[in-house]
GROMACS .gro file of C-alpha atoms in nm:
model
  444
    1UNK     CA    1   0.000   0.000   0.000
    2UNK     CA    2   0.153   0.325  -0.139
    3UNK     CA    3   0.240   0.610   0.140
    4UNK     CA    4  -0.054   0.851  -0.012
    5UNK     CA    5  -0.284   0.594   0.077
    6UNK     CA    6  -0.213   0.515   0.425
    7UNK     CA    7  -0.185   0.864   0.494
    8UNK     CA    8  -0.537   0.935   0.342
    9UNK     CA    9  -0.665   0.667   0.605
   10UNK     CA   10  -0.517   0.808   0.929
   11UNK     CA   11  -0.653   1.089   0.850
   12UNK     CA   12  -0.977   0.955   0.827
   13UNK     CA   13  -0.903   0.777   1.192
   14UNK     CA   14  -0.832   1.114   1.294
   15UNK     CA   15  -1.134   1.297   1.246
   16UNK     CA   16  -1.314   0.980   1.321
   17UNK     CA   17  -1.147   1.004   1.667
   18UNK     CA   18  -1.160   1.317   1.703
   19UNK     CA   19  -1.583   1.401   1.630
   20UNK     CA   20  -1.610   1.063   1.864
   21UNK     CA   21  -1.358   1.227   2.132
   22UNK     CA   22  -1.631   1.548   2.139
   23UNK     CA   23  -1.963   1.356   2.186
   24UNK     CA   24  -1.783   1.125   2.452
   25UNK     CA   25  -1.731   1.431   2.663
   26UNK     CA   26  -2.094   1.524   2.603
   27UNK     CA   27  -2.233   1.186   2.687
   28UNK     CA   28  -1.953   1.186   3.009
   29UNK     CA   29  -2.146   1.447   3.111
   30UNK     CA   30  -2.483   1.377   3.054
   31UNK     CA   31  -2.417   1.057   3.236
   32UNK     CA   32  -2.290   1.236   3.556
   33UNK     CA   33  -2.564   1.459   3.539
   34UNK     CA   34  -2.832   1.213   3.510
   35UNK     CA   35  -2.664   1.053   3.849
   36UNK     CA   36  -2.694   1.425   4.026
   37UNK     CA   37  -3.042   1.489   3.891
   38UNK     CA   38  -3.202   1.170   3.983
   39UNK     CA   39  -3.045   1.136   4.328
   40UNK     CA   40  -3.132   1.511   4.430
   41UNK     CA   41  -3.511   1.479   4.267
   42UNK     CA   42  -3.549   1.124   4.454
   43UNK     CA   43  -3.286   1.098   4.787
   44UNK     CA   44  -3.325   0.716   4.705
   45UNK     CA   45  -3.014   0.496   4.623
   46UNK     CA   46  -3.262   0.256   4.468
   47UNK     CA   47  -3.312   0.468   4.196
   48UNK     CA   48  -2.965   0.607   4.158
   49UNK     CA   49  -2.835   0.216   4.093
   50UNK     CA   50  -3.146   0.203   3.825
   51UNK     CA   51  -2.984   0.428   3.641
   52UNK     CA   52  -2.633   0.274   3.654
   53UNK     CA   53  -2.861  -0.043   3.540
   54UNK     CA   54  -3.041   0.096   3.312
   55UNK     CA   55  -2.706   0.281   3.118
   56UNK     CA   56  -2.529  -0.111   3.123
   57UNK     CA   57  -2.766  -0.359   3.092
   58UNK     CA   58  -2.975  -0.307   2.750
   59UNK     CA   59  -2.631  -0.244   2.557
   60UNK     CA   60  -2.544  -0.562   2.775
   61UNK     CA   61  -2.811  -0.787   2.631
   62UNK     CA   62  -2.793  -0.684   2.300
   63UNK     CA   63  -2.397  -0.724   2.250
   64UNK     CA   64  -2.401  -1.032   2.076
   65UNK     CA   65  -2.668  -0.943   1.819
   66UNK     CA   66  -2.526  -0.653   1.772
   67UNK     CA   67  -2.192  -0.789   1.744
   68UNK     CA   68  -2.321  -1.023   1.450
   69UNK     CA   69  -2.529  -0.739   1.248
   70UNK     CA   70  -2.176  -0.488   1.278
   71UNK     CA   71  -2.043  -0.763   1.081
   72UNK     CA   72  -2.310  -0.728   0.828
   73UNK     CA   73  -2.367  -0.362   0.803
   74UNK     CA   74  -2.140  -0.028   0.683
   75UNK     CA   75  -1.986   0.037   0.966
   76UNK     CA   76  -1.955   0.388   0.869
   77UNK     CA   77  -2.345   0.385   0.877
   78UNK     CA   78  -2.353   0.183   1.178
   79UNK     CA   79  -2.187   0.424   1.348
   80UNK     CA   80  -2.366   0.716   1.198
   81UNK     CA   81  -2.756   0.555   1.290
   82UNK     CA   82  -2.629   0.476   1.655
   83UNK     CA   83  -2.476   0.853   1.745
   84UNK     CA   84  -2.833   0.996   1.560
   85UNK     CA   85  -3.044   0.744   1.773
   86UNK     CA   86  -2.837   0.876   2.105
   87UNK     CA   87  -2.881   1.249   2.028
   88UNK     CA   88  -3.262   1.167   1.939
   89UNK     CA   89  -3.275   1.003   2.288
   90UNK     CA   90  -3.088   1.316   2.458
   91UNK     CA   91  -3.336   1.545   2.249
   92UNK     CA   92  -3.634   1.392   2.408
   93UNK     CA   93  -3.464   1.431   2.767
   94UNK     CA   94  -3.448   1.781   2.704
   95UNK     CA   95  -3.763   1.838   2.553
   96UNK     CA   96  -3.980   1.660   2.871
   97UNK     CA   97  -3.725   1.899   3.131
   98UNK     CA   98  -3.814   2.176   2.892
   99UNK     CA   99  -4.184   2.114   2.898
  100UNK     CA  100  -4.239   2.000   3.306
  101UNK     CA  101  -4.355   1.645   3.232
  102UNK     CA  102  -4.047   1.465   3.262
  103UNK     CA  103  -4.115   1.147   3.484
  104UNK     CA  104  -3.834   0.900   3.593
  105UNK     CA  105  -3.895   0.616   3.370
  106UNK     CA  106  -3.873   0.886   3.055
  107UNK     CA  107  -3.483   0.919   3.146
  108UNK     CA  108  -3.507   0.474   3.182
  109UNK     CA  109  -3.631   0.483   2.841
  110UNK     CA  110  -3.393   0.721   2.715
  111UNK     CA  111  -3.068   0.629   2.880
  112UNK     CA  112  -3.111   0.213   2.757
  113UNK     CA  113  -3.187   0.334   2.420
  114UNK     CA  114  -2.868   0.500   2.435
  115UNK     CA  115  -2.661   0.196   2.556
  116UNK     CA  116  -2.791   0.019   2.268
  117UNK     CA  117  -2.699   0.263   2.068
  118UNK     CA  118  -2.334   0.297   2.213
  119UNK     CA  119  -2.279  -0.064   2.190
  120UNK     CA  120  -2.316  -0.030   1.801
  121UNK     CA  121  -2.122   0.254   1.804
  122UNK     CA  122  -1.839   0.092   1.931
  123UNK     CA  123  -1.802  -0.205   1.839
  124UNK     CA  124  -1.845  -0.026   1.476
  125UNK     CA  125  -1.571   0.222   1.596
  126UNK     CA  126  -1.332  -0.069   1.734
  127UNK     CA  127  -1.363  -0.277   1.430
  128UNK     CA  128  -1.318   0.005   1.204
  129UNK     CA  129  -0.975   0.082   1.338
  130UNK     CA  130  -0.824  -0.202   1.173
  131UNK     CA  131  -0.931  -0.065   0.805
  132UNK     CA  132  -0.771   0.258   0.878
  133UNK     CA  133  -0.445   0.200   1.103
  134UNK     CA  134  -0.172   0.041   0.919
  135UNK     CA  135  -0.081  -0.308   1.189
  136UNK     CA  136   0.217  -0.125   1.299
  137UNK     CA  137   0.044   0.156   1.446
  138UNK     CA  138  -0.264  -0.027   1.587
  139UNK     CA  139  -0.117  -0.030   2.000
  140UNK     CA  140  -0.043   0.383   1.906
  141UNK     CA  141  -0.448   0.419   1.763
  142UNK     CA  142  -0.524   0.209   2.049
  143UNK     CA  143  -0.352   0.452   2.260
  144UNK     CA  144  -0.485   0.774   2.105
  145UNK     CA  145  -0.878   0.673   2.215
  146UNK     CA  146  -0.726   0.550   2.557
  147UNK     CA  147  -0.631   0.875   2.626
  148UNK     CA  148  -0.929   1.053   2.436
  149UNK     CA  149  -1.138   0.824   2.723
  150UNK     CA  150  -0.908   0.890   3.000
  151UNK     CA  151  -0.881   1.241   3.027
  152UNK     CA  152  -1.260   1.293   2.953
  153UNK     CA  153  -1.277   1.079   3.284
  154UNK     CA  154  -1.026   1.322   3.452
  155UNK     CA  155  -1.181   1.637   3.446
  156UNK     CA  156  -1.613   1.537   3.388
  157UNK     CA  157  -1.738   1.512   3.687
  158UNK     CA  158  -1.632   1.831   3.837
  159UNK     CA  159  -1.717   1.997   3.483
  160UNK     CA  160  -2.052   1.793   3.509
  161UNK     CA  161  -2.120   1.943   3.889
  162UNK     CA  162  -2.022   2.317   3.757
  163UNK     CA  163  -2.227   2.285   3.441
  164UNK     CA  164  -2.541   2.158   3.629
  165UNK     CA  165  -2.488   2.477   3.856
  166UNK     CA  166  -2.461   2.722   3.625
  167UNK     CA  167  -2.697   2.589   3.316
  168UNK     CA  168  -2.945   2.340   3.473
  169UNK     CA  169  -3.031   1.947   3.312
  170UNK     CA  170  -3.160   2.109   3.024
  171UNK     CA  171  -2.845   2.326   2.944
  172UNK     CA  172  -2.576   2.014   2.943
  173UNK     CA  173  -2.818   1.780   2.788
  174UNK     CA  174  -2.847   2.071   2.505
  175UNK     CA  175  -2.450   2.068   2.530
  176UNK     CA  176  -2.455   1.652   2.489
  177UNK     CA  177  -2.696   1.711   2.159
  178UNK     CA  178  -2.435   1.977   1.998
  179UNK     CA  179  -2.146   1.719   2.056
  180UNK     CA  180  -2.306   1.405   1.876
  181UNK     CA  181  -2.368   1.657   1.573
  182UNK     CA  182  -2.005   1.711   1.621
  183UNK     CA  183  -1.926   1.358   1.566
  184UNK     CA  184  -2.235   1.319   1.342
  185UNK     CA  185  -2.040   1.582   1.071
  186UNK     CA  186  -1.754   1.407   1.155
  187UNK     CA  187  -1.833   1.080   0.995
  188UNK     CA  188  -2.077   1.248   0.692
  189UNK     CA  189  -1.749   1.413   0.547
  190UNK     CA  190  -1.533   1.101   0.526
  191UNK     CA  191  -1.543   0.765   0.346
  192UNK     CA  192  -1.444   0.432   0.498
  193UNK     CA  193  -1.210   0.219   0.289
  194UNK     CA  194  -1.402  -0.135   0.172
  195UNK     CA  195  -1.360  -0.420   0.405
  196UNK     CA  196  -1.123  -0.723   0.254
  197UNK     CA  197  -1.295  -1.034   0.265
  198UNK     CA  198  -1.167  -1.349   0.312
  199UNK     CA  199  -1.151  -1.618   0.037
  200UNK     CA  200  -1.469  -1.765  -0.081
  201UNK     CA  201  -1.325  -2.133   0.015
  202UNK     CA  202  -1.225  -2.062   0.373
  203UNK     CA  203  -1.444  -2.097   0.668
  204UNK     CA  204  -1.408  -1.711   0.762
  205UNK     CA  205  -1.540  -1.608   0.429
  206UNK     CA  206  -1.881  -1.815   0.456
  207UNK     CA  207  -1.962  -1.658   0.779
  208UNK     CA  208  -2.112  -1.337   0.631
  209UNK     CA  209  -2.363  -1.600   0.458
  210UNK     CA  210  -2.581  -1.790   0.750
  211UNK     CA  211  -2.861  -1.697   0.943
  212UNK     CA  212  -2.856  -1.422   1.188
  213UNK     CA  213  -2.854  -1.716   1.474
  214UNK     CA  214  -2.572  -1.905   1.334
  215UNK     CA  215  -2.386  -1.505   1.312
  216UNK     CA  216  -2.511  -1.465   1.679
  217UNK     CA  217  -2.335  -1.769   1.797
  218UNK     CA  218  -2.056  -1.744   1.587
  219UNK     CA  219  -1.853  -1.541   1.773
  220UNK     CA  220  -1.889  -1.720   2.046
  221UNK     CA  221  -1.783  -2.071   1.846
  222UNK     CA  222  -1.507  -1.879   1.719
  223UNK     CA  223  -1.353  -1.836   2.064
  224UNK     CA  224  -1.399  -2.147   2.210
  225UNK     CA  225  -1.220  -2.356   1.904
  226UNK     CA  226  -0.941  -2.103   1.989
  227UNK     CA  227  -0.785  -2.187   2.309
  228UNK     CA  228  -0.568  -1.879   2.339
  229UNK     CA  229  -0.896  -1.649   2.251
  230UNK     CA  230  -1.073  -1.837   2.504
  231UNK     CA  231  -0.825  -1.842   2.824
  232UNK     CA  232  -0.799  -1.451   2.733
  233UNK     CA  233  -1.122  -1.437   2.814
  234UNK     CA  234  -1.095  -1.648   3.073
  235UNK     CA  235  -0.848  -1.420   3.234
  236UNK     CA  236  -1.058  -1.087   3.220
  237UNK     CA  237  -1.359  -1.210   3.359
  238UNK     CA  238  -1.191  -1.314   3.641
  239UNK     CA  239  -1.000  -0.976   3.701
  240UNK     CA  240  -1.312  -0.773   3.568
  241UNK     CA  241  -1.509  -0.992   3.867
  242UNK     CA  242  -1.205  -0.903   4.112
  243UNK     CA  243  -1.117  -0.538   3.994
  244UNK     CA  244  -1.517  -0.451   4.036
  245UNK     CA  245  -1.530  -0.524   4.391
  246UNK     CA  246  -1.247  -0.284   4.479
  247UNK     CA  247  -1.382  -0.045   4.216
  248UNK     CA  248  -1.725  -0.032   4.437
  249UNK     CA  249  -1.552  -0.006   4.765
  250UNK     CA  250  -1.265   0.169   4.759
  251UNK     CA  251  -1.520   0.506   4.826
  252UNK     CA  252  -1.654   0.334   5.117
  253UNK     CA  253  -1.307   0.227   5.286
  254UNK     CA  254  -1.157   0.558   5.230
  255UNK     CA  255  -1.444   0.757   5.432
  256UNK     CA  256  -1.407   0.552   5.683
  257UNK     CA  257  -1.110   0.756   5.817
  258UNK     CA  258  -1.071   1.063   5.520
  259UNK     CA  259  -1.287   1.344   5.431
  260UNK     CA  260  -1.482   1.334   5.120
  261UNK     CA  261  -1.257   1.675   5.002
  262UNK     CA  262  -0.989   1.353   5.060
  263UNK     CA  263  -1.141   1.121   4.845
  264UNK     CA  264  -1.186   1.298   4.592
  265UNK     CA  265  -0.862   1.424   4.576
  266UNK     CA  266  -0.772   1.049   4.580
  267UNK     CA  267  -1.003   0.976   4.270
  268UNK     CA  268  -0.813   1.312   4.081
  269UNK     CA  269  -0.440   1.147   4.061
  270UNK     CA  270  -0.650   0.788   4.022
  271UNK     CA  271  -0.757   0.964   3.713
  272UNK     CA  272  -0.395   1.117   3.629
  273UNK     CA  273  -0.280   0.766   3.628
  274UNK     CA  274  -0.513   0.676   3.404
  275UNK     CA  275  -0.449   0.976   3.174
  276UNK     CA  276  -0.048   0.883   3.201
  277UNK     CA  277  -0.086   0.554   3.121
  278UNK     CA  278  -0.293   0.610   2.803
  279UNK     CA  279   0.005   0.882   2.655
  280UNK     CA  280   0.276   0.640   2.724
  281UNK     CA  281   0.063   0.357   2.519
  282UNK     CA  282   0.024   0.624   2.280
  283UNK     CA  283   0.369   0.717   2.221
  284UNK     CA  284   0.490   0.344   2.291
  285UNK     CA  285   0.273   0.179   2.074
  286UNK     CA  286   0.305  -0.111   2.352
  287UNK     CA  287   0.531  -0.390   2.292
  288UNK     CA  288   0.532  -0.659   2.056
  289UNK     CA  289   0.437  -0.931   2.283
  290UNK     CA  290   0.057  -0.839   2.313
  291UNK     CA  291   0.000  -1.113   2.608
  292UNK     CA  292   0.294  -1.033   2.777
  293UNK     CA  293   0.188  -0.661   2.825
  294UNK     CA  294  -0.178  -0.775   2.932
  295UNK     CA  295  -0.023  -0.972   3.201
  296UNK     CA  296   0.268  -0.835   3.326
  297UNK     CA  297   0.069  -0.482   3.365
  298UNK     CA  298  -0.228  -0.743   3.526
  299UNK     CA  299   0.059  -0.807   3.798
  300UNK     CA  300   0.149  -0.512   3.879
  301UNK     CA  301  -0.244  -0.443   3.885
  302UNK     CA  302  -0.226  -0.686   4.168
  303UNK     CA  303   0.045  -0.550   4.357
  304UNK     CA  304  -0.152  -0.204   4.356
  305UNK     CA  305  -0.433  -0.368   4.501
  306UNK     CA  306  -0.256  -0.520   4.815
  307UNK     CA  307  -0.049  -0.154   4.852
  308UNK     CA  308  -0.408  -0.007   4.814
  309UNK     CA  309  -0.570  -0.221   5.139
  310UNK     CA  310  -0.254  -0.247   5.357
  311UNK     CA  311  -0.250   0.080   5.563
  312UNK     CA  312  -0.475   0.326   5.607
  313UNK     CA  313  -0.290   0.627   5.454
  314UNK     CA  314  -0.381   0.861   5.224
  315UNK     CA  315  -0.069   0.875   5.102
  316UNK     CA  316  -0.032   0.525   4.997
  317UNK     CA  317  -0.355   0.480   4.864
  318UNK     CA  318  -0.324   0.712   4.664
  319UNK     CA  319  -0.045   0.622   4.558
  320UNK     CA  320  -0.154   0.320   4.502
  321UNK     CA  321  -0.474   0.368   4.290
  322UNK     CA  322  -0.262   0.587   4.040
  323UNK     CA  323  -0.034   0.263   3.985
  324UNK     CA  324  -0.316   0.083   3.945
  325UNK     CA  325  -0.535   0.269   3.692
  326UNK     CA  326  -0.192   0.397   3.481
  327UNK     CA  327  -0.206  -0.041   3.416
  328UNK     CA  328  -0.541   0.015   3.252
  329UNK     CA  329  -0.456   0.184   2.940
  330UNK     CA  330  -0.205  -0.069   2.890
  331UNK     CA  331  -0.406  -0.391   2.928
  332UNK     CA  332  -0.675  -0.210   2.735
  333UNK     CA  333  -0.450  -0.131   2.460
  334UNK     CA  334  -0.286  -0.461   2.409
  335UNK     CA  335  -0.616  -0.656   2.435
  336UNK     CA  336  -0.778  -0.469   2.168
  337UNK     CA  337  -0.476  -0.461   1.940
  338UNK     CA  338  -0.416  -0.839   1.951
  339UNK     CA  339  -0.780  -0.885   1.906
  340UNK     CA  340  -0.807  -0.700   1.579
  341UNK     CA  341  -0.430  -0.805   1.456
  342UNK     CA  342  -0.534  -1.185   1.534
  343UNK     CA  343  -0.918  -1.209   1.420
  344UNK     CA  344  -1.083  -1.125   1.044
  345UNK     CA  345  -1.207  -0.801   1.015
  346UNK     CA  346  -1.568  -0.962   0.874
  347UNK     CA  347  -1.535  -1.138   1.230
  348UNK     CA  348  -1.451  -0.882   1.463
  349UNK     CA  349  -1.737  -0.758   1.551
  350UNK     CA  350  -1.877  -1.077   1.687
  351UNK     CA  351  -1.560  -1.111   1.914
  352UNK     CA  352  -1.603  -0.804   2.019
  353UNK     CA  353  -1.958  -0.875   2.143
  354UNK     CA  354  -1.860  -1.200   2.344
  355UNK     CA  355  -1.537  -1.038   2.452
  356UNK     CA  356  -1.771  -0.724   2.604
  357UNK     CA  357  -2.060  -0.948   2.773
  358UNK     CA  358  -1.831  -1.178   2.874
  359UNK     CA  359  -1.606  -0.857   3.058
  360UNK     CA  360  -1.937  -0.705   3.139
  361UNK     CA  361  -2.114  -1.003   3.285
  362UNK     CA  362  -1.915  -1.014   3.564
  363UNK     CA  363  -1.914  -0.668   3.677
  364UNK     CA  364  -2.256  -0.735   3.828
  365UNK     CA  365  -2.204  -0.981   3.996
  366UNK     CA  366  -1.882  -0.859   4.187
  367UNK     CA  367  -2.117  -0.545   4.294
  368UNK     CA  368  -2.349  -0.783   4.416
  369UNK     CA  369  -2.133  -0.961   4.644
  370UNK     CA  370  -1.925  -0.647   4.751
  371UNK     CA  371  -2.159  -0.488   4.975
  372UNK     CA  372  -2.252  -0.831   5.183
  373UNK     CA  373  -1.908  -0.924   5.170
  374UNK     CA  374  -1.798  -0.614   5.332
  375UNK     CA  375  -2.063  -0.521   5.583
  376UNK     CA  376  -2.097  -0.878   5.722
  377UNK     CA  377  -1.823  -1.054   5.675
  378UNK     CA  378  -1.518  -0.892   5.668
  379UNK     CA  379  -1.580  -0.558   5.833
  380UNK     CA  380  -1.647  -0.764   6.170
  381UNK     CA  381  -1.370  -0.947   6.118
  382UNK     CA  382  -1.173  -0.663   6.170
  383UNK     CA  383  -1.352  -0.424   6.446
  384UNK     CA  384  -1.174  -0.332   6.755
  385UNK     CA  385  -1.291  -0.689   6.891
  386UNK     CA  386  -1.365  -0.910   6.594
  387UNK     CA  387  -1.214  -1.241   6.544
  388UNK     CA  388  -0.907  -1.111   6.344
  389UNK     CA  389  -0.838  -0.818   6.535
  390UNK     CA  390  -0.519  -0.949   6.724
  391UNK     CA  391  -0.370  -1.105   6.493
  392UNK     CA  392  -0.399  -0.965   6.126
  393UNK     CA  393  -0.557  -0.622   6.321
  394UNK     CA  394  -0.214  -0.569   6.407
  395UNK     CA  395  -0.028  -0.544   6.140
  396UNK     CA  396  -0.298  -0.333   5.866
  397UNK     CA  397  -0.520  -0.200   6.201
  398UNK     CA  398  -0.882  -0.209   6.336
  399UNK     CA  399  -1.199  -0.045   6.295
  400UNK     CA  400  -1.422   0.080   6.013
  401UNK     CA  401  -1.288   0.079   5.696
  402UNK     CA  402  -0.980  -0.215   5.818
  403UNK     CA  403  -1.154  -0.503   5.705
  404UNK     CA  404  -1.245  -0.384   5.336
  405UNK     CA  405  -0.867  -0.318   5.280
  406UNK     CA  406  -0.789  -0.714   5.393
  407UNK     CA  407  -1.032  -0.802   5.132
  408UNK     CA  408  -0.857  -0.584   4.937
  409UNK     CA  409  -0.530  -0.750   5.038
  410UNK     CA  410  -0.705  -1.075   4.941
  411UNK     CA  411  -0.855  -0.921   4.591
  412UNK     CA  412  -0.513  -0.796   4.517
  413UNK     CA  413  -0.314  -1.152   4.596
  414UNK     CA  414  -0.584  -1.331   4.414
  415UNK     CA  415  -0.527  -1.102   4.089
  416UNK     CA  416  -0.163  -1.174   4.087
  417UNK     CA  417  -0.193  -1.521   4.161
  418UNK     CA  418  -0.453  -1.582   3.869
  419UNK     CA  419  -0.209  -1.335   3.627
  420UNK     CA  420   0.122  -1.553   3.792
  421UNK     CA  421  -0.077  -1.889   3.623
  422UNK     CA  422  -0.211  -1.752   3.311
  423UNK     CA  423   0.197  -1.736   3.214
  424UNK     CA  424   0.203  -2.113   3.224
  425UNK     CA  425  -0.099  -2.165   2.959
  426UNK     CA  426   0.038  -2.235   2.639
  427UNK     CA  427  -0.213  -2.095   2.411
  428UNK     CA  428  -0.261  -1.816   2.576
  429UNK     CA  429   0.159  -1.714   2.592
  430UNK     CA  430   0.165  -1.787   2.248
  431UNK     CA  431  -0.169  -1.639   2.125
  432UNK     CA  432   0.058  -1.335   1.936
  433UNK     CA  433   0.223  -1.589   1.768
  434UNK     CA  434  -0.068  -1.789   1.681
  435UNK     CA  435  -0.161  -1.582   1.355
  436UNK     CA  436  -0.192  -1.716   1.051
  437UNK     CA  437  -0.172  -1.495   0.721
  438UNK     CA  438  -0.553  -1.524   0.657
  439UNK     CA  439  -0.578  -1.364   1.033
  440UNK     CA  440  -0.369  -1.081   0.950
  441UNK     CA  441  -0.671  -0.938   0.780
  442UNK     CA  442  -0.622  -0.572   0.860
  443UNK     CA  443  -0.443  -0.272   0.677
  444UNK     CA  444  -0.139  -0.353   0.648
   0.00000   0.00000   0.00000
């Protein structure tokens, strides 16, 4: 492929990027304004967690048809339908706050149609990358969204609080609805190269063919004939399942002896970490060794995790939780980049799917079991006169707050141990090497 040519495409992933870079900060803030809004109009936690529900579970549900129709559709188009259907959905939010008749279950109805909506966009988006990014510079793209996502994280909630303030719902929903025609005229003014597709006598190339079932369950097939694919998987929902419970109570343990000015202070250089991580994937590219970056940054995940429940400093924790989001970006990076240097591009989107309700499956499950675990089990373990209290109590301390950070200490050995072990699985060590030229389906 001639130099004019590549070039033409990154630029295309560029403005793609960047249009999808504006309406994330848009829907970032929506989302934390939604949370505000419903908790101040209701004071009930039931429905503040229906909303977190409501924003994961449709796009949850519907991954793995999706997954199987992105493989079927434009993706161009794909993309372009799913960011009109979200602003459509923000419009209507706007119009019921405008009007006075906005009930709760309008903003249900709104925010799941959005989650579909975002699921196509993605997965369109992620597959997409692969077309435009030359395989060299897939960990760098990879990168460039990381931090795109990262430093939207950084700074949206207190823009989100400030906004709300000073314009009301209606103003940063309005503000949301300006963004996705950002991203909107982003996508009308460029062209998407044509997807390759595999030979008509290979296995990949009849996929496109069969019914919608048979494209449903494809991807799932696909993984579990592939050993490597499959232990991957393996692997995430596992730390996904760990990683969630400490993502749900690390607010709780650290009020238990800071200030909430503390914590969120705490949660600012979390989200530097983050942001740090992604330009050093960015500029790195990552290395070569795909799996060996997913787990040797899924180690030192761990580690952070034990440092992050040992004492109860500030100083440490903190410390701590920017060591362990800066791994993020990296295991992020690498996972996406050997999925689409290592799976057909008229595939990907199905792997995507499984790959996202697979990740996604377990994250409510592990906020299920935190709060029980936490309230009745471990936190009496370690009060001033529970069971553990002279013995473990002395070396990480008693009282509220102690025995979340041993189950953190357990969380964080249990992630390394399960990282340690994934080393000595053969297919999934080798899965970079595992390729085969029909794989290598991408831009090359």
């Amino acid at each position: 492929m001639n130099r004019y040519a590549v070039n033409r495409k990154l630029q295309v992933f560029i403005i793609v990027w960047f249009g999808q870079l504006i309406s994330l900060i848009g829907s970032g803030l929506t989302s934390f304004a939604l949370d505000f809004w419903v908790y101040e109009q209701t004071k009930s936690v039931v429905q503040f967690t229906l909303t977190a529900l409501f924003t994961m579970l449709p796009g949850l549900l519907i991954s793995p048809i999706a997954g199987a129709l992105v493989d079927r559709w434009d993706r161009r188009w794909t993309m372009i339908l799913s960011d009109a259907g979200s602003a459509l959905a923000t419009l209507f939010i706007t119009l019921v706050l405008f009007t006075g008749t906005i009930q709760i279950w309008h903003i249900y109805i709104s925010i799941s149609i959005i989650s579909v909506c975002n699921v196509f966009q993605k997965l369109a988006g992620a597959t997409t990358t692969a077309l435009l990014v030359p395989k060299k510079h897939l960990g760098n793209a990879s990168g460039l969204v990381q931090i795109g996502e990262s430093a939207s994280e950084l700074f949206l909630p207190a823009l989100a609080g400030i906004l709300v303030l000073k314009f009301q719902l209606q103003g940063v929903l309005l503000i949301d609805f300006a963004t996705y025609l950002c991203s909107l005229a982003a996508l009308l003014i460029v062209r998407f190269p044509k997807r390759k597709t595999a030979s008509k006598n290979s296995n990949e190339g009849k996929q496109g063919l069969g019914s919608l079932k048979k494209d449903v369950m494809y991807g799932w097939n696909y993984i579990v004939t592939r050993p490597g694919l499959l232990g991957l998987l393996i692997y995430f929902a596992i730390s996904n399942f760990l990683v969630g419970i400490v993502s749900i109570l690390i607010i709780p343990m650290l009020l238990a002896f800071v200030s909430s000015a503390t914590v969120g202070t705490i949660l600012s250089i979390a989200g530097i970490g983050t942001l740090v991580g992604s330009l050093v994937i960015g500029v790195w590219g990552g290395p070569k060794r795909r799996v060996y970056g997913i787990l040797g940054f899924g180690l030192l995940l761990g580690v952070c995790i034990v440092f992050a429940g040992l004492y109860p400093s500030p100083q440490l924790i903190a410390v701590a939780v920017f060591g362990g989001l800066f791994c993020f970006p990296f295991i992020a990076s690498c996972s996406e980049v050997l999925v689409l240097s290592t799976v057909p591009t008229n595939v990907q989107g199905r792997v995507f799917a499984v790959q996202g309700i697979i990740a996604g499956s377990s994250l409510p499950l592990a906020y299920l079991l935190a709060g029980p675990l936490a309230d009745y089990i471990f936190e009496p373990l370690l009060s001033s006169s529970g069971p553990l209290a002279g013995s473990i109590g002395k070396i990480i301390g008693t009282g509220a707050g102690r025995g979340i950070g041993f189950l953190f200490i357990l969380l964080g050995i249990l992630q390394f141990l399960v990282t340690f072990f994934s080393f000595f699985y053969t297919p999934l060590r080798i899965l970079d090497k595992t390729a085969t030229k029909e794989n290598l389906d991408v831009a090359d």
